[in-house]
C-alpha cells in the first residue's frame, strides 16, 4: 500500500495489481490535486472501505484475490462511492455500467493517464455535490428524460410511466423518483433525500421522506406489482433497485 501525502480536495482508492500502472496513475492524480491510496489485492478492498470512504474508487477488473466485477457489485450494494472500472475487456462494458454492477464510468486499457484523470474529475464533479451537505443537486432541468428499466420520467411533460402506464405523482414524489433514477442502485440517506427533495419545507424530519417514499411505492406498485422498485437499505436509506 502506498499513499500520497498531499492534503487536497479528495482522495481516490486505486485498486490495480500492475505496480507500474498504479504508480503512473497515482502520479497523475497527485498532479491533479487529488490524494490517492493504492491496493493491489482484491481482498483488501472491503476492509479498507470500512475504515473510511474515498471520494472515488478506481477499480481494475482483473485482480488477484477478488475480481473487480465481484468487488464492484459488493461496493455498490453497501456504499454510494463512485466507481470507475479499468478494463481491457470491452465486452464487459454494458454489464459494468448496467444496473447489476452500477459502475459510474469505465476506461479501456491501455489508456492515457491524462484521459483517466479527466474521467475521474468528471465523475467527481457529477457526484461530489451529493455527498456534501448544504449543496443540492439541480433538479430543475426542464428537458430531462430518463429511462431506467420499466420506468420513464419526462421532466418537460412532468410525466412518469411504469411499463407504459402513466402515474399520477405529486411534485415531491416526482423529484424523489428523479433523484433515484439519475443514480440507479446508489443508496441515498434520508438526510440527503430531504436535502434534495424537501429543502424548502419548514417541518422536515426523516419521517417526511419515509411518507413520500411510501406513497411513491404505492403508485409504482400499481404498474409494477412484482417487486419493490424503491428499496429501503437497513440503517442507510433508499435506493432504486431493479429486478435482475
Ligand atoms: Ca489487473
mmCIF file of C-alpha atoms and ligand atoms in Angstrom:
data_model
loop_
_atom_site.group_PDB
_atom_site.id
_atom_site.type_symbol
_atom_site.label_atom_id
_atom_site.label_comp_id
_atom_site.label_asym_id
_atom_site.label_seq_id
_atom_site.Cartn_x
_atom_site.Cartn_y
_atom_site.Cartn_z
ATOM 1 C CA UNK A 1 0.000 0.000 0.000
ATOM 2 C CA UNK A 2 1.280 3.427 -0.816
ATOM 3 C CA UNK A 3 -0.245 6.778 -0.054
ATOM 4 C CA UNK A 4 0.489 10.180 -1.398
ATOM 5 C CA UNK A 5 0.671 12.733 1.357
ATOM 6 C CA UNK A 6 -0.600 15.922 -0.221
ATOM 7 C CA UNK A 7 -3.609 17.327 1.574
ATOM 8 C CA UNK A 8 -6.122 18.222 -1.052
ATOM 9 C CA UNK A 9 -9.718 18.178 -2.157
ATOM 10 C CA UNK A 10 -10.414 14.480 -2.321
ATOM 11 C CA UNK A 11 -8.897 11.049 -2.346
ATOM 12 C CA UNK A 12 -9.050 8.161 -4.731
ATOM 13 C CA UNK A 13 -8.592 4.496 -3.923
ATOM 14 C CA UNK A 14 -6.635 2.912 -6.770
ATOM 15 C CA UNK A 15 -7.051 -0.876 -6.932
ATOM 16 C CA UNK A 16 -4.597 -2.167 -9.519
ATOM 17 C CA UNK A 17 -2.197 -5.089 -9.487
ATOM 18 C CA UNK A 18 0.260 -3.760 -12.079
ATOM 19 C CA UNK A 19 2.659 -1.692 -9.958
ATOM 20 C CA UNK A 20 3.959 0.377 -12.882
ATOM 21 C CA UNK A 21 0.488 1.386 -13.994
ATOM 22 C CA UNK A 22 -0.638 2.151 -10.447
ATOM 23 C CA UNK A 23 2.363 4.404 -9.983
ATOM 24 C CA UNK A 24 1.743 6.377 -13.176
ATOM 25 C CA UNK A 25 -1.951 6.747 -12.365
ATOM 26 C CA UNK A 26 -1.089 7.894 -8.844
ATOM 27 C CA UNK A 27 1.384 10.465 -10.122
ATOM 28 C CA UNK A 28 -1.211 11.986 -12.428
ATOM 29 C CA UNK A 29 -3.852 12.057 -9.694
ATOM 30 C CA UNK A 30 -1.468 13.928 -7.408
ATOM 31 C CA UNK A 31 -0.666 16.385 -10.188
ATOM 32 C CA UNK A 32 -4.399 16.967 -10.483
ATOM 33 C CA UNK A 33 -4.577 17.866 -6.787
ATOM 34 C CA UNK A 34 -6.010 14.561 -5.582
ATOM 35 C CA UNK A 35 -4.657 12.200 -2.962
ATOM 36 C CA UNK A 36 -4.569 8.504 -3.610
ATOM 37 C CA UNK A 37 -4.010 5.236 -1.892
ATOM 38 C CA UNK A 38 -3.058 2.083 -3.712
ATOM 39 C CA UNK A 39 -4.145 -1.508 -3.090
ATOM 40 C CA UNK A 40 -3.021 -4.386 -5.290
ATOM 41 C CA UNK A 41 -5.104 -7.217 -3.855
ATOM 42 C CA UNK A 42 -8.868 -7.505 -4.205
ATOM 43 C CA UNK A 43 -9.205 -8.983 -0.725
ATOM 44 C CA UNK A 44 -8.020 -5.746 0.879
ATOM 45 C CA UNK A 45 -10.657 -3.503 -0.655
ATOM 46 C CA UNK A 46 -13.740 -4.065 1.536
ATOM 47 C CA UNK A 47 -11.769 -3.903 4.818
ATOM 48 C CA UNK A 48 -10.191 -0.627 3.665
ATOM 49 C CA UNK A 49 -13.565 0.890 2.734
ATOM 50 C CA UNK A 50 -14.874 0.003 6.176
ATOM 51 C CA UNK A 51 -12.284 2.326 7.732
ATOM 52 C CA UNK A 52 -13.267 5.365 5.707
ATOM 53 C CA UNK A 53 -14.663 6.021 2.276
ATOM 54 C CA UNK A 54 -12.678 7.561 -0.544
ATOM 55 C CA UNK A 55 -14.287 10.074 -2.895
ATOM 56 C CA UNK A 56 -13.869 7.618 -5.747
ATOM 57 C CA UNK A 57 -12.684 4.057 -6.397
ATOM 58 C CA UNK A 58 -10.623 3.257 -9.485
ATOM 59 C CA UNK A 59 -11.057 -0.450 -9.841
ATOM 60 C CA UNK A 60 -9.176 -2.830 -12.092
ATOM 61 C CA UNK A 61 -11.240 -5.677 -13.499
ATOM 62 C CA UNK A 62 -8.691 -8.488 -13.306
ATOM 63 C CA UNK A 63 -7.224 -8.639 -9.821
ATOM 64 C CA UNK A 64 -5.619 -11.222 -7.595
ATOM 65 C CA UNK A 65 -7.719 -12.119 -4.574
ATOM 66 C CA UNK A 66 -11.154 -10.976 -5.708
ATOM 67 C CA UNK A 67 -12.049 -9.890 -9.190
ATOM 68 C CA UNK A 68 -13.241 -6.396 -9.988
ATOM 69 C CA UNK A 69 -16.766 -7.361 -11.072
ATOM 70 C CA UNK A 70 -17.453 -9.092 -7.801
ATOM 71 C CA UNK A 71 -15.995 -6.171 -5.844
ATOM 72 C CA UNK A 72 -17.914 -3.591 -7.852
ATOM 73 C CA UNK A 73 -21.171 -5.367 -7.059
ATOM 74 C CA UNK A 74 -20.433 -5.584 -3.356
ATOM 75 C CA UNK A 75 -19.224 -1.977 -3.069
ATOM 76 C CA UNK A 76 -22.344 -0.760 -4.866
ATOM 77 C CA UNK A 77 -24.592 -2.735 -2.529
ATOM 78 C CA UNK A 78 -23.028 -1.160 0.540
ATOM 79 C CA UNK A 79 -21.787 2.294 -0.407
ATOM 80 C CA UNK A 80 -22.659 5.151 -2.719
ATOM 81 C CA UNK A 81 -18.995 5.892 -3.500
ATOM 82 C CA UNK A 82 -18.458 6.430 -7.261
ATOM 83 C CA UNK A 83 -16.595 3.690 -9.109
ATOM 84 C CA UNK A 84 -14.619 3.844 -12.351
ATOM 85 C CA UNK A 85 -13.658 0.457 -13.759
ATOM 86 C CA UNK A 86 -10.398 -0.060 -15.622
ATOM 87 C CA UNK A 87 -10.723 -2.883 -18.086
ATOM 88 C CA UNK A 88 -9.114 -4.451 -21.121
ATOM 89 C CA UNK A 89 -12.327 -6.355 -21.844
ATOM 90 C CA UNK A 90 -14.606 -4.178 -23.939
ATOM 91 C CA UNK A 91 -17.255 -6.925 -23.999
ATOM 92 C CA UNK A 92 -17.922 -6.291 -20.302
ATOM 93 C CA UNK A 93 -18.753 -2.602 -20.656
ATOM 94 C CA UNK A 94 -22.541 -2.932 -20.835
ATOM 95 C CA UNK A 95 -22.571 -5.047 -17.713
ATOM 96 C CA UNK A 96 -20.213 -2.703 -15.887
ATOM 97 C CA UNK A 97 -22.433 0.296 -16.398
ATOM 98 C CA UNK A 98 -25.651 -1.684 -16.066
ATOM 99 C CA UNK A 99 -27.854 -1.834 -13.050
ATOM 100 C CA UNK A 100 -26.441 -5.081 -11.793
ATOM 101 C CA UNK A 101 -22.940 -3.708 -11.263
ATOM 102 C CA UNK A 102 -23.580 0.017 -11.326
ATOM 103 C CA UNK A 103 -20.151 1.444 -12.108
ATOM 104 C CA UNK A 104 -20.212 5.185 -12.770
ATOM 105 C CA UNK A 105 -17.806 5.035 -15.684
ATOM 106 C CA UNK A 106 -15.142 2.852 -17.234
ATOM 107 C CA UNK A 107 -11.901 3.285 -19.104
ATOM 108 C CA UNK A 108 -10.410 0.773 -21.507
ATOM 109 C CA UNK A 109 -6.823 -0.342 -21.168
ATOM 110 C CA UNK A 110 -4.455 0.780 -22.492
ATOM 111 C CA UNK A 111 -5.436 4.338 -21.617
ATOM 112 C CA UNK A 112 -3.602 7.614 -21.317
ATOM 113 C CA UNK A 113 -3.282 8.767 -17.693
ATOM 114 C CA UNK A 114 -4.419 12.207 -18.815
ATOM 115 C CA UNK A 115 -7.668 10.720 -20.136
ATOM 116 C CA UNK A 116 -8.140 8.777 -16.911
ATOM 117 C CA UNK A 117 -7.741 11.888 -14.770
ATOM 118 C CA UNK A 118 -10.267 13.713 -16.955
ATOM 119 C CA UNK A 119 -12.764 10.891 -16.324
ATOM 120 C CA UNK A 120 -12.039 10.924 -12.592
ATOM 121 C CA UNK A 121 -12.637 14.661 -12.401
ATOM 122 C CA UNK A 122 -15.829 14.423 -14.431
ATOM 123 C CA UNK A 123 -17.256 11.716 -12.167
ATOM 124 C CA UNK A 124 -16.216 13.656 -9.046
ATOM 125 C CA UNK A 125 -17.925 16.780 -10.383
ATOM 126 C CA UNK A 126 -21.058 14.781 -11.075
ATOM 127 C CA UNK A 127 -21.185 13.059 -7.706
ATOM 128 C CA UNK A 128 -19.397 15.219 -5.170
ATOM 129 C CA UNK A 129 -22.190 17.687 -4.560
ATOM 130 C CA UNK A 130 -24.370 14.795 -3.432
ATOM 131 C CA UNK A 131 -22.116 13.934 -0.537
ATOM 132 C CA UNK A 132 -21.502 17.495 0.599
ATOM 133 C CA UNK A 133 -24.150 18.798 2.954
ATOM 134 C CA UNK A 134 -25.668 22.120 2.052
ATOM 135 C CA UNK A 135 -25.212 21.670 -1.667
ATOM 136 C CA UNK A 136 -28.079 20.342 -3.660
ATOM 137 C CA UNK A 137 -28.364 18.576 -6.939
ATOM 138 C CA UNK A 138 -30.064 20.699 -9.551
ATOM 139 C CA UNK A 139 -33.457 19.099 -10.058
ATOM 140 C CA UNK A 140 -34.910 21.951 -12.030
ATOM 141 C CA UNK A 141 -33.703 20.925 -15.502
ATOM 142 C CA UNK A 142 -36.743 21.106 -17.711
ATOM 143 C CA UNK A 143 -35.842 18.901 -20.632
ATOM 144 C CA UNK A 144 -34.510 15.841 -18.841
ATOM 145 C CA UNK A 145 -35.826 12.473 -19.935
ATOM 146 C CA UNK A 146 -34.714 9.371 -18.047
ATOM 147 C CA UNK A 147 -35.432 5.747 -18.827
ATOM 148 C CA UNK A 148 -34.462 3.111 -16.271
ATOM 149 C CA UNK A 149 -35.806 -0.424 -16.564
ATOM 150 C CA UNK A 150 -39.618 -0.198 -16.726
ATOM 151 C CA UNK A 151 -39.561 3.467 -15.667
ATOM 152 C CA UNK A 152 -39.653 6.562 -17.854
ATOM 153 C CA UNK A 153 -39.531 10.089 -16.467
ATOM 154 C CA UNK A 154 -40.018 13.160 -18.638
ATOM 155 C CA UNK A 155 -39.388 16.496 -16.905
ATOM 156 C CA UNK A 156 -40.729 18.677 -19.711
ATOM 157 C CA UNK A 157 -44.094 16.939 -19.553
ATOM 158 C CA UNK A 158 -43.979 16.231 -15.792
ATOM 159 C CA UNK A 159 -44.782 12.686 -16.745
ATOM 160 C CA UNK A 160 -43.800 9.327 -15.261
ATOM 161 C CA UNK A 161 -44.644 5.972 -16.770
ATOM 162 C CA UNK A 162 -44.063 2.497 -15.439
ATOM 163 C CA UNK A 163 -44.280 -0.047 -18.230
ATOM 164 C CA UNK A 164 -46.186 2.455 -20.326
ATOM 165 C CA UNK A 165 -48.720 3.173 -17.602
ATOM 166 C CA UNK A 166 -48.897 6.829 -16.577
ATOM 167 C CA UNK A 167 -48.523 7.544 -12.855
ATOM 168 C CA UNK A 168 -50.084 10.490 -11.103
ATOM 169 C CA UNK A 169 -47.266 11.782 -8.870
ATOM 170 C CA UNK A 170 -47.047 14.826 -6.625
ATOM 171 C CA UNK A 171 -44.150 17.231 -7.314
ATOM 172 C CA UNK A 172 -42.257 15.800 -4.294
ATOM 173 C CA UNK A 173 -42.682 12.221 -5.435
ATOM 174 C CA UNK A 174 -41.616 13.263 -8.918
ATOM 175 C CA UNK A 175 -38.402 14.892 -7.624
ATOM 176 C CA UNK A 176 -37.698 11.940 -5.369
ATOM 177 C CA UNK A 177 -38.012 9.493 -8.249
ATOM 178 C CA UNK A 178 -35.884 11.748 -10.460
ATOM 179 C CA UNK A 179 -33.004 11.699 -7.952
ATOM 180 C CA UNK A 180 -33.211 7.913 -7.605
ATOM 181 C CA UNK A 181 -33.477 7.370 -11.375
ATOM 182 C CA UNK A 182 -30.430 9.541 -12.015
ATOM 183 C CA UNK A 183 -28.353 7.180 -9.874
ATOM 184 C CA UNK A 184 -29.854 3.680 -10.053
ATOM 185 C CA UNK A 185 -28.515 1.382 -7.354
ATOM 186 C CA UNK A 186 -26.992 4.205 -5.363
ATOM 187 C CA UNK A 187 -28.074 4.449 -1.738
ATOM 188 C CA UNK A 188 -29.249 7.855 -0.557
ATOM 189 C CA UNK A 189 -29.577 8.603 3.130
ATOM 190 C CA UNK A 190 -32.823 10.148 4.362
ATOM 191 C CA UNK A 191 -30.874 13.320 5.124
ATOM 192 C CA UNK A 192 -29.613 13.513 1.539
ATOM 193 C CA UNK A 193 -33.079 12.976 0.137
ATOM 194 C CA UNK A 194 -34.547 15.581 2.474
ATOM 195 C CA UNK A 195 -31.871 17.994 1.352
ATOM 196 C CA UNK A 196 -32.526 17.319 -2.321
ATOM 197 C CA UNK A 197 -36.282 16.968 -2.376
ATOM 198 C CA UNK A 198 -37.712 18.825 0.620
ATOM 199 C CA UNK A 199 -35.148 21.574 1.205
ATOM 200 C CA UNK A 200 -37.800 24.292 1.035
ATOM 201 C CA UNK A 201 -40.123 22.715 3.589
ATOM 202 C CA UNK A 202 -40.108 24.033 7.124
ATOM 203 C CA UNK A 203 -41.165 20.951 9.007
ATOM 204 C CA UNK A 204 -38.618 18.403 7.869
ATOM 205 C CA UNK A 205 -37.919 15.111 9.541
ATOM 206 C CA UNK A 206 -36.817 11.690 8.345
ATOM 207 C CA UNK A 207 -40.432 10.621 8.575
ATOM 208 C CA UNK A 208 -41.324 13.121 5.867
ATOM 209 C CA UNK A 209 -39.105 11.244 3.403
ATOM 210 C CA UNK A 210 -40.475 7.927 4.607
ATOM 211 C CA UNK A 211 -44.001 9.076 3.886
ATOM 212 C CA UNK A 212 -43.110 10.398 0.408
ATOM 213 C CA UNK A 213 -41.369 7.078 -0.305
ATOM 214 C CA UNK A 214 -44.349 5.134 0.967
ATOM 215 C CA UNK A 215 -46.730 6.988 -1.341
ATOM 216 C CA UNK A 216 -44.346 6.738 -4.295
ATOM 217 C CA UNK A 217 -44.009 2.983 -3.755
ATOM 218 C CA UNK A 218 -47.766 2.545 -3.691
ATOM 219 C CA UNK A 219 -48.058 4.299 -7.057
ATOM 220 C CA UNK A 220 -45.129 2.399 -8.583
ATOM 221 C CA UNK A 221 -46.663 -0.883 -7.416
ATOM 222 C CA UNK A 222 -49.818 -0.122 -9.405
ATOM 223 C CA UNK A 223 -47.798 -0.583 -12.612
ATOM 224 C CA UNK A 224 -45.049 -2.881 -11.366
ATOM 225 C CA UNK A 225 -46.532 -5.098 -8.658
ATOM 226 C CA UNK A 226 -43.942 -7.895 -8.641
ATOM 227 C CA UNK A 227 -41.050 -6.149 -6.927
ATOM 228 C CA UNK A 228 -40.359 -3.102 -4.781
ATOM 229 C CA UNK A 229 -38.505 -0.703 -7.100
ATOM 230 C CA UNK A 230 -37.601 1.726 -4.318
ATOM 231 C CA UNK A 231 -35.843 -0.348 -1.708
ATOM 232 C CA UNK A 232 -35.089 0.503 1.871
ATOM 233 C CA UNK A 233 -31.499 -0.267 2.829
ATOM 234 C CA UNK A 234 -31.439 -1.006 6.531
ATOM 235 C CA UNK A 235 -29.735 1.710 8.546
ATOM 236 C CA UNK A 236 -28.783 3.673 5.426
ATOM 237 C CA UNK A 237 -31.671 4.945 3.352
ATOM 238 C CA UNK A 238 -33.234 4.222 -0.003
ATOM 239 C CA UNK A 239 -32.219 3.249 -3.496
ATOM 240 C CA UNK A 240 -33.777 2.410 -6.828
ATOM 241 C CA UNK A 241 -33.196 -1.271 -7.451
ATOM 242 C CA UNK A 242 -34.498 -3.050 -10.493
ATOM 243 C CA UNK A 243 -35.093 -6.793 -10.527
ATOM 244 C CA UNK A 244 -32.230 -8.689 -12.212
HETATM 245 CA CA1 LIG B 1 -5.056 -6.440 -13.471
#
